[in-house]
Amino acid sequence: MLMRGDRHSGGGLTRVGRIVRLMRPGIALTNRALPGPPPPLLPSGLREHMDALQQIAAAYSRSVGRIDVRQSDGAWMRVGTGWVVNAGGGGRNARILTAGHVLTYMLNSGRPVTRRLGRLAVGTGDGRALRQTRITFADRPDPAAQGIDIAAVIWPHGLWDAMLCELDRPLDLAPEKVPPLEIDPGRAQGRDDPVAVLGYPAAQGFVPPALVGAGGLASVFEGELGILRLCPGRCLNPDAMAGPGRPTTHQEAAARLMAHDASTLGGNSGSPIFNLLTRHVVALHTSGGQFFLGGPEHPDEANRGVPIPLLLAEARMREEIDDALPSGSRTPAERQPPAAWSPALADPDDEGVSPFIGTDPADLPPALLAAAVADRPDTRDRFYAPPMTAPRDAVLPGRDPRRRIHNQRSEPACVGFALAALIDVQRRATDPEAKPVSARMLYEMALAQDEWIEDGAGGTSLRAGIKGFFHSGVCGADVAPFVPGQQGWAFTRRAARDARNVTAGAYFRLRPQLADFQSAIQELGAVAVAAHIHAGWIRSDGKRIHSIRHSQERIGAHAFAVIGYDAAGFIVQNSWGPDWGGWGGRDGMAHWSYADWAENLIDAWIVRLAPSSPSAFGLTPASGAAAKDDGLPAATAALPRAPRHALLGHVIHAERDGIVEAGRLGLGLGALREAVGELNANELPECPQLAILHHDPFLGAEAISRIAAHMTPVFLKNGIFPLHIAYGVDEVATVAARMRAEAALVSERFGRLAVDGSAYLEHRAARLCGRILADFAAEADTAARPGGSLWQAGAALCIEAAKGRVLSLLSFGTGSIAAAAQIDEAMRRNDPKVTRFLQIAPVALPKYRNGYTHRIWPLGHDRQPGDLPPFACDWVDLVQTALGQKAFPLRAGSGDRTNTPGTLAACCSDPSLLNALLAEIRGRPPSPTRRFA
């Protein structure tokens, strides 16, 4: 075992992330006590606190239980840990605390809830939003034993990852057996103070087999998982917990989380964290740091927990824990806004609570005021051309009881809300019953499209939001509701399917001409506007704004919808809640003078919705797809641009340091797991075959996305579920940039003498990039080991879907490096079982070549220049030269009979080759209706 700063000289040590390196064993309890002498793994710095560990186990273990949720098949799924904060009595039931994200496991499908203070019943009825959930207080909970039902969720907190629940009965538990809560931030923790997590690390069914056994998690948790364990460690950031003030935003709260290095697994979510010096609970464990076998140590690997003193700083939380409020005074706290505004005390459904009402602008976060960003100038913008008919003198919005006045609350999400208002206006014009669209999805898609890479946190441009809408559509607000401060929002397959119903037909920028604005409002009903705002937009006395008073004191930039006009100005529909405005007696609206508009306008856009054609969304005629696309190989540029919904659940972008969750290919593991769940539930076409395809990272993210979208539907038609892995796209970009710079120099020296230029570039590639690419290959081996990014991608598919299905691996060009690493690891562990490995123009071969069918297709002998002039060959030729891999031919010989194209990009879309791959996987050629054409 290695401690921080130690060096290992043996060379054969297997490390299981931070938990093994720092010697943090998980000690199993027996009869609510610690057994025998200190564990041999426990370092001396923690051995001296064995008395405290024993006292905590004896005194408080009866208050800690395992939380299980009943699944649709009747089985119980272990989801976390909870602990008693109030044993009840006197006519009141017991209450427990656990992690807020446990709620996601309790949700019934299709029944979203919001994180707010308000009783939500738990039960088995069809109309219940939450599944039956129980807690079992035992060292080793018996699956067949009767636990205690959780009767209601009282408060899934809006700011902290914490949730207060009520049981269906009081508990026979003496007050001294309820863990004491630390309320003083100054006494919570000191530097390297010893701590201990008391909870239930996940059962073995939740842990991949490769991580269980000798040298794996068994060495940390002493074998059996899913039982009560006390896990010692140390606090790593006491200064953050004891910082000044109370957080009011999620960014501030994230910076104040407790960091510790005790060993934990998924089932520890919600566990109490004790300070071993005071024996008080100082935090609630919420998340664990990432680890992987043989990987480097990172400072951000620490586990996290919600500081109890900061959670209890809200008086209402203390009252709810104590269950001290009389029944007649249980008006939710969000209906009684506190003097100091806090998003945690606000109900997402209560649109009246807003930081912009009754607040001095100087007290608002700058990022919240600068939420709209000016668009980057782009000559491709199409401008709105008003009709020849003159606009009317006035277009005023009517009273629409179905109109939804949004409230962006503490997030700089005004772009999403402005577009949501614009879309809702158009939809209600033809269908008064149209459901509101999701401002959350519009905002998140805008961030994914954002063109200003130098921007700070928060805010985006209207063009980014419109581009996101154009490429992805928008789902209903019921599918992706706006929950203030939501972290880690994911574009799910369900949202993608729903979003195909509401899509953009065309969008146009408006010239800063009054008549154009008036005509657009008359024609379409609303315009999305970004403008500088000033002190006249906010009244510190909390009164409604009917007309925005002009001011020279600019305070930020904001996006909103303009839905009408009169002789003096526009009618604004804002996203600061219904109580912000009151023009004409209408909630959330105000009058904006033309003089103010002329002085402060940034930009404005209109969107014309497309007819609802879900099956046609994302389709592009072949003639349009073949247009020149700079930066892409010609064969790939001919493929249509891939909408995100076509990639969800089928594409993973991995780098050496983890799974990428953002960008063109950054769709995350969540969508893959969702797709696997649909596959297992027979909601997708029957797929007896699985295929993992490793693409060449030198093709780039855009090309890979098009190739994946081109291949996926045909693979599915043939009963093959494909997972496309793009490993190292970001990493090899540095190599590509360096070689392009060298190519530019070659062009100057050699002009069009391609042969001489190619020889020089091959020599320079070996000198400049050989070591970098060798390191890239070595790191791919690490990423393929349990816990690494390649392993995570494969495991997300295979652990749930491989049973009863045949698995094939395919690689294209430099993608063979990651593919070879993955198949070698699979052969070493004999898990998962790989049936065949098909490689197109590989630059790397697997070490283990027995036990599966292995076939190689070299590139055609007709060398064709790629996108690196004056190099006369393809990128893959250059990579093979740089790596010095000459043990196998990359290209067919001049006398060989082959129809394989001469470039890798062409191979990825060549019908003949792709149909040959399908035939190899299926054992027979695909039928004419299921072939690549």
Coordinates of N, CA and C in Angstrom, one line a residue, residues 791-901:
W791 N -12.9 1.6 -20.1 CA -13.6 0.5 -19.3 C -15.0 1.0 -19.0
Q792 N -15.1 2.3 -18.6 CA -16.5 2.8 -18.2 C -17.4 2.7 -19.4
A793 N -16.9 3.1 -20.6 CA -17.8 3.1 -21.7 C -18.2 1.7 -22.1
G794 N -17.3 0.7 -22.1 CA -17.6 -0.6 -22.4 C -18.5 -1.3 -21.3
A795 N -18.2 -1.0 -20.1 CA -19.0 -1.5 -19.0 C -20.4 -1.1 -19.0
A796 N -20.6 0.2 -19.3 CA -22.0 0.8 -19.3 C -22.9 0.0 -20.3
L797 N -22.2 -0.5 -21.4 CA -23.0 -1.3 -22.4 C -23.0 -2.8 -22.0
C798 N -21.9 -3.3 -21.6 CA -21.8 -4.8 -21.5 C -22.3 -5.3 -20.2
I799 N -22.2 -4.6 -19.1 CA -22.6 -5.2 -17.8 C -24.1 -5.4 -17.9
E800 N -24.9 -4.6 -18.5 CA -26.3 -4.7 -18.6 C -26.8 -5.4 -19.8
A801 N -26.1 -5.3 -20.9 CA -26.7 -5.8 -22.2 C -26.0 -7.0 -22.8
A802 N -24.8 -7.3 -22.3 CA -24.0 -8.4 -23.0 C -24.6 -9.8 -22.8
K803 N -25.3 -10.0 -21.7 CA -25.8 -11.3 -21.3 C -26.8 -11.7 -22.4
G804 N -26.5 -12.9 -23.0 CA -27.4 -13.4 -24.1 C -27.2 -12.8 -25.4
R805 N -26.2 -11.9 -25.6 CA -25.9 -11.2 -26.9 C -24.5 -11.5 -27.3
V806 N -24.2 -11.4 -28.6 CA -22.9 -11.6 -29.1 C -22.2 -10.3 -29.3
L807 N -21.0 -10.1 -28.8 CA -20.3 -8.9 -28.8 C -19.1 -8.9 -29.9
S808 N -19.1 -7.9 -30.7 CA -18.0 -7.7 -31.7 C -17.4 -6.3 -31.5
L809 N -16.1 -6.3 -31.7 CA -15.4 -5.0 -31.7 C -14.9 -4.7 -33.1
L810 N -15.0 -3.4 -33.5 CA -14.5 -2.9 -34.8 C -13.6 -1.7 -34.5
S811 N -12.6 -1.5 -35.4 CA -11.7 -0.3 -35.2 C -11.4 0.2 -36.6
F812 N -11.3 1.6 -36.7 CA -11.0 2.3 -37.9 C -9.7 3.1 -37.7
G813 N -8.6 2.8 -38.4 CA -7.4 3.6 -38.4 C -6.8 3.6 -37.0
T814 N -6.6 4.9 -36.5 CA -5.9 5.1 -35.2 C -6.8 4.6 -34.1
G815 N -8.1 4.5 -34.3 CA -9.0 3.9 -33.3 C -8.6 2.5 -32.9
S816 N -7.7 1.9 -33.7 CA -7.3 0.5 -33.3 C -6.4 0.5 -32.1
I817 N -5.8 1.7 -31.7 CA -5.1 1.7 -30.5 C -5.9 1.5 -29.3
A818 N -7.1 2.3 -29.2 CA -8.0 2.1 -28.1 C -8.7 0.7 -28.1
A819 N -9.0 0.3 -29.3 CA -9.7 -1.0 -29.5 C -8.8 -2.2 -29.0
A820 N -7.5 -2.1 -29.4 CA -6.6 -3.2 -29.0 C -6.5 -3.2 -27.5
A821 N -6.4 -2.0 -26.9 CA -6.2 -2.0 -25.5 C -7.5 -2.6 -24.8
Q822 N -8.7 -2.3 -25.4 CA -9.9 -2.8 -24.8 C -10.0 -4.3 -24.9
I823 N -9.7 -4.8 -26.1 CA -9.9 -6.2 -26.2 C -8.8 -7.0 -25.5
D824 N -7.6 -6.5 -25.3 CA -6.6 -7.1 -24.5 C -7.0 -7.2 -23.1
E825 N -7.6 -6.1 -22.5 CA -8.1 -6.2 -21.2 C -9.2 -7.1 -21.0
A826 N -10.1 -7.2 -22.0 CA -11.2 -8.2 -21.9 C -10.7 -9.6 -21.9
M827 N -9.7 -9.9 -22.7 CA -9.1 -11.2 -22.8 C -8.4 -11.6 -21.5
R828 N -7.7 -10.6 -20.9 CA -7.0 -10.9 -19.6 C -8.0 -11.2 -18.5
R829 N -9.2 -10.5 -18.5 CA -10.2 -10.8 -17.5 C -11.2 -11.8 -17.9
N830 N -11.2 -12.2 -19.2 CA -12.3 -13.0 -19.7 C -13.7 -12.4 -19.5
D831 N -13.7 -11.1 -19.6 CA -15.0 -10.4 -19.4 C -14.9 -9.0 -20.0
P832 N -15.7 -8.6 -20.9 CA -16.8 -9.5 -21.5 C -16.3 -10.4 -22.6
K833 N -17.1 -11.3 -23.0 CA -16.7 -12.3 -24.0 C -16.8 -11.6 -25.4
V834 N -15.7 -11.6 -26.1 CA -15.7 -11.0 -27.4 C -15.6 -12.1 -28.4
T835 N -16.5 -12.0 -29.4 CA -16.6 -13.0 -30.5 C -15.7 -12.8 -31.7
R836 N -15.7 -11.5 -32.0 CA -14.9 -11.1 -33.2 C -14.3 -9.7 -33.1
F837 N -13.2 -9.5 -33.8 CA -12.5 -8.2 -33.8 C -12.2 -7.9 -35.3
L838 N -12.8 -6.9 -35.8 CA -12.7 -6.5 -37.2 C -12.0 -5.1 -37.3
Q839 N -10.9 -5.1 -38.0 CA -10.1 -3.9 -38.1 C -9.9 -3.4 -39.5
I840 N -10.1 -2.1 -39.7 CA -9.9 -1.4 -41.0 C -8.7 -0.5 -40.8
A841 N -7.7 -0.8 -41.6 CA -6.5 0.0 -41.7 C -5.9 0.3 -40.3
P842 N -5.6 -0.8 -39.5 CA -5.1 -0.6 -38.1 C -3.7 -0.1 -38.1
V843 N -3.4 0.7 -37.0 CA -2.0 1.0 -36.7 C -1.6 0.3 -35.5
A844 N -2.4 -0.5 -34.9 CA -2.1 -1.3 -33.7 C -2.9 -2.6 -33.7
L845 N -2.2 -3.7 -33.3 CA -2.9 -5.0 -33.2 C -2.9 -5.4 -31.7
P846 N -3.9 -6.2 -31.4 CA -4.0 -6.7 -30.0 C -2.9 -7.7 -29.7
K847 N -2.5 -7.8 -28.4 CA -1.5 -8.7 -28.0 C -2.1 -10.2 -28.0
Y848 N -3.3 -10.3 -27.5 CA -4.0 -11.6 -27.5 C -4.9 -11.7 -28.7
R849 N -4.5 -12.7 -29.6 CA -5.2 -12.9 -30.8 C -5.9 -14.2 -30.9
N850 N -6.1 -14.9 -29.8 CA -6.8 -16.2 -29.8 C -8.1 -16.1 -29.1
G851 N -9.0 -16.9 -29.4 CA -10.3 -16.9 -28.7 C -11.4 -16.2 -29.3
Y852 N -11.1 -15.5 -30.5 CA -12.1 -14.8 -31.2 C -11.6 -14.7 -32.7
T853 N -12.6 -14.4 -33.5 CA -12.3 -14.2 -35.0 C -11.6 -12.8 -35.2
H854 N -10.5 -12.8 -35.9 CA -9.8 -11.5 -36.1 C -9.6 -11.4 -37.6
R855 N -10.0 -10.2 -38.1 CA -9.9 -10.0 -39.6 C -9.5 -8.5 -39.8
I856 N -8.6 -8.3 -40.8 CA -8.1 -7.0 -41.1 C -8.4 -6.6 -42.6
W857 N -8.9 -5.4 -42.8 CA -9.1 -4.8 -44.1 C -8.1 -3.7 -44.3
P858 N -7.1 -3.9 -45.1 CA -6.1 -2.8 -45.4 C -6.8 -1.7 -46.3
L859 N -6.2 -0.5 -46.2 CA -6.7 0.5 -47.2 C -6.3 0.1 -48.6
G860 N -7.0 0.6 -49.6 CA -6.7 0.3 -51.0 C -5.3 0.8 -51.3
H861 N -4.7 0.2 -52.3 CA -3.3 0.6 -52.7 C -3.3 1.9 -53.5
D862 N -4.5 2.4 -53.9 CA -4.5 3.7 -54.6 C -4.4 4.8 -53.5
R863 N -3.2 5.3 -53.3 CA -3.0 6.3 -52.3 C -3.7 7.6 -52.8
Q864 N -4.5 8.2 -51.9 CA -5.2 9.4 -52.2 C -4.9 10.4 -51.1
P865 N -4.6 11.6 -51.4 CA -4.3 12.6 -50.4 C -5.5 12.9 -49.5
G866 N -5.2 13.0 -48.2 CA -6.2 13.4 -47.3 C -6.3 14.9 -47.1
D867 N -6.6 15.3 -45.9 CA -6.8 16.7 -45.6 C -5.5 17.4 -45.1
L868 N -4.3 16.8 -45.5 CA -3.1 17.4 -45.0 C -2.1 17.6 -46.2
P869 N -2.5 18.5 -47.1 CA -1.6 18.7 -48.3 C -0.3 19.4 -47.7
P870 N 0.8 19.1 -48.3 CA 1.1 18.3 -49.5 C 1.4 16.8 -49.3
F871 N 0.9 16.3 -48.2 CA 1.1 14.9 -47.9 C 0.3 14.0 -48.8
A872 N 0.9 13.1 -49.5 CA 0.2 12.4 -50.6 C -0.7 11.2 -50.1
C873 N -0.7 11.0 -48.8 CA -1.4 9.9 -48.3 C -2.4 10.3 -47.2
D874 N -2.9 9.4 -46.4 CA -3.9 9.7 -45.4 C -3.2 9.9 -44.0
W875 N -4.0 10.5 -43.1 CA -3.5 10.7 -41.7 C -3.0 9.3 -41.1
V876 N -3.7 8.3 -41.4 CA -3.4 7.0 -40.8 C -2.0 6.5 -41.3
D877 N -1.6 6.9 -42.5 CA -0.3 6.5 -43.0 C 0.8 7.2 -42.1
L878 N 0.5 8.5 -41.9 CA 1.4 9.3 -41.1 C 1.6 8.8 -39.6
V879 N 0.4 8.4 -39.1 CA 0.5 7.8 -37.7 C 1.2 6.5 -37.6
Q880 N 1.0 5.7 -38.6 CA 1.8 4.4 -38.6 C 3.3 4.7 -38.7
T881 N 3.7 5.6 -39.5 CA 5.1 6.0 -39.7 C 5.6 6.5 -38.3
A882 N 4.9 7.4 -37.7 CA 5.3 8.0 -36.5 C 5.5 7.0 -35.4
L883 N 4.6 6.0 -35.4 CA 4.7 4.9 -34.3 C 5.7 3.9 -34.7
G884 N 6.2 3.9 -35.9 CA 7.2 2.8 -36.3 C 6.6 1.5 -36.5
Q885 N 5.3 1.4 -36.7 CA 4.6 0.1 -36.8 C 4.6 -0.4 -38.3
K886 N 5.6 -1.3 -38.5 CA 5.7 -1.8 -39.9 C 5.5 -3.3 -39.9
A887 N 5.0 -3.9 -38.8 CA 4.9 -5.4 -38.7 C 3.8 -5.9 -39.6
F888 N 2.9 -5.1 -40.0 CA 1.7 -5.5 -40.8 C 1.4 -4.4 -41.8
P889 N 0.9 -4.8 -43.0 CA 0.7 -3.8 -44.0 C -0.6 -3.0 -43.8
L890 N -0.4 -1.7 -43.9 CA -1.6 -0.8 -43.7 C -2.4 -0.7 -45.0
R891 N -1.7 -0.9 -46.1 CA -2.4 -0.8 -47.4 C -2.2 -2.1 -48.2
A892 N -3.1 -2.4 -49.0 CA -3.0 -3.5 -49.9 C -1.9 -3.3 -50.9
G893 N -1.3 -4.4 -51.3 CA -0.2 -4.3 -52.3 C -0.8 -4.0 -53.7
S894 N 0.1 -3.6 -54.6 CA -0.3 -3.1 -55.9 C -0.9 -4.3 -56.7
G895 N -0.6 -5.5 -56.3 CA -1.1 -6.6 -57.1 C -2.3 -7.2 -56.4
D896 N -2.7 -6.8 -55.2 CA -3.8 -7.4 -54.5 C -5.1 -6.9 -55.1
R897 N -6.1 -7.8 -55.1 CA -7.4 -7.4 -55.6 C -8.2 -6.9 -54.4
T898 N -8.6 -5.7 -54.4 CA -9.4 -5.1 -53.3 C -10.2 -3.9 -53.8
N899 N -11.3 -3.8 -53.2 CA -12.2 -2.6 -53.5 C -12.2 -1.6 -52.4
T900 N -11.3 -1.8 -51.4 CA -11.3 -0.9 -50.3 C -10.8 0.5 -50.7
P901 N -11.5 1.5 -50.3 CA -11.1 2.9 -50.7 C -9.7 3.2 -50.2

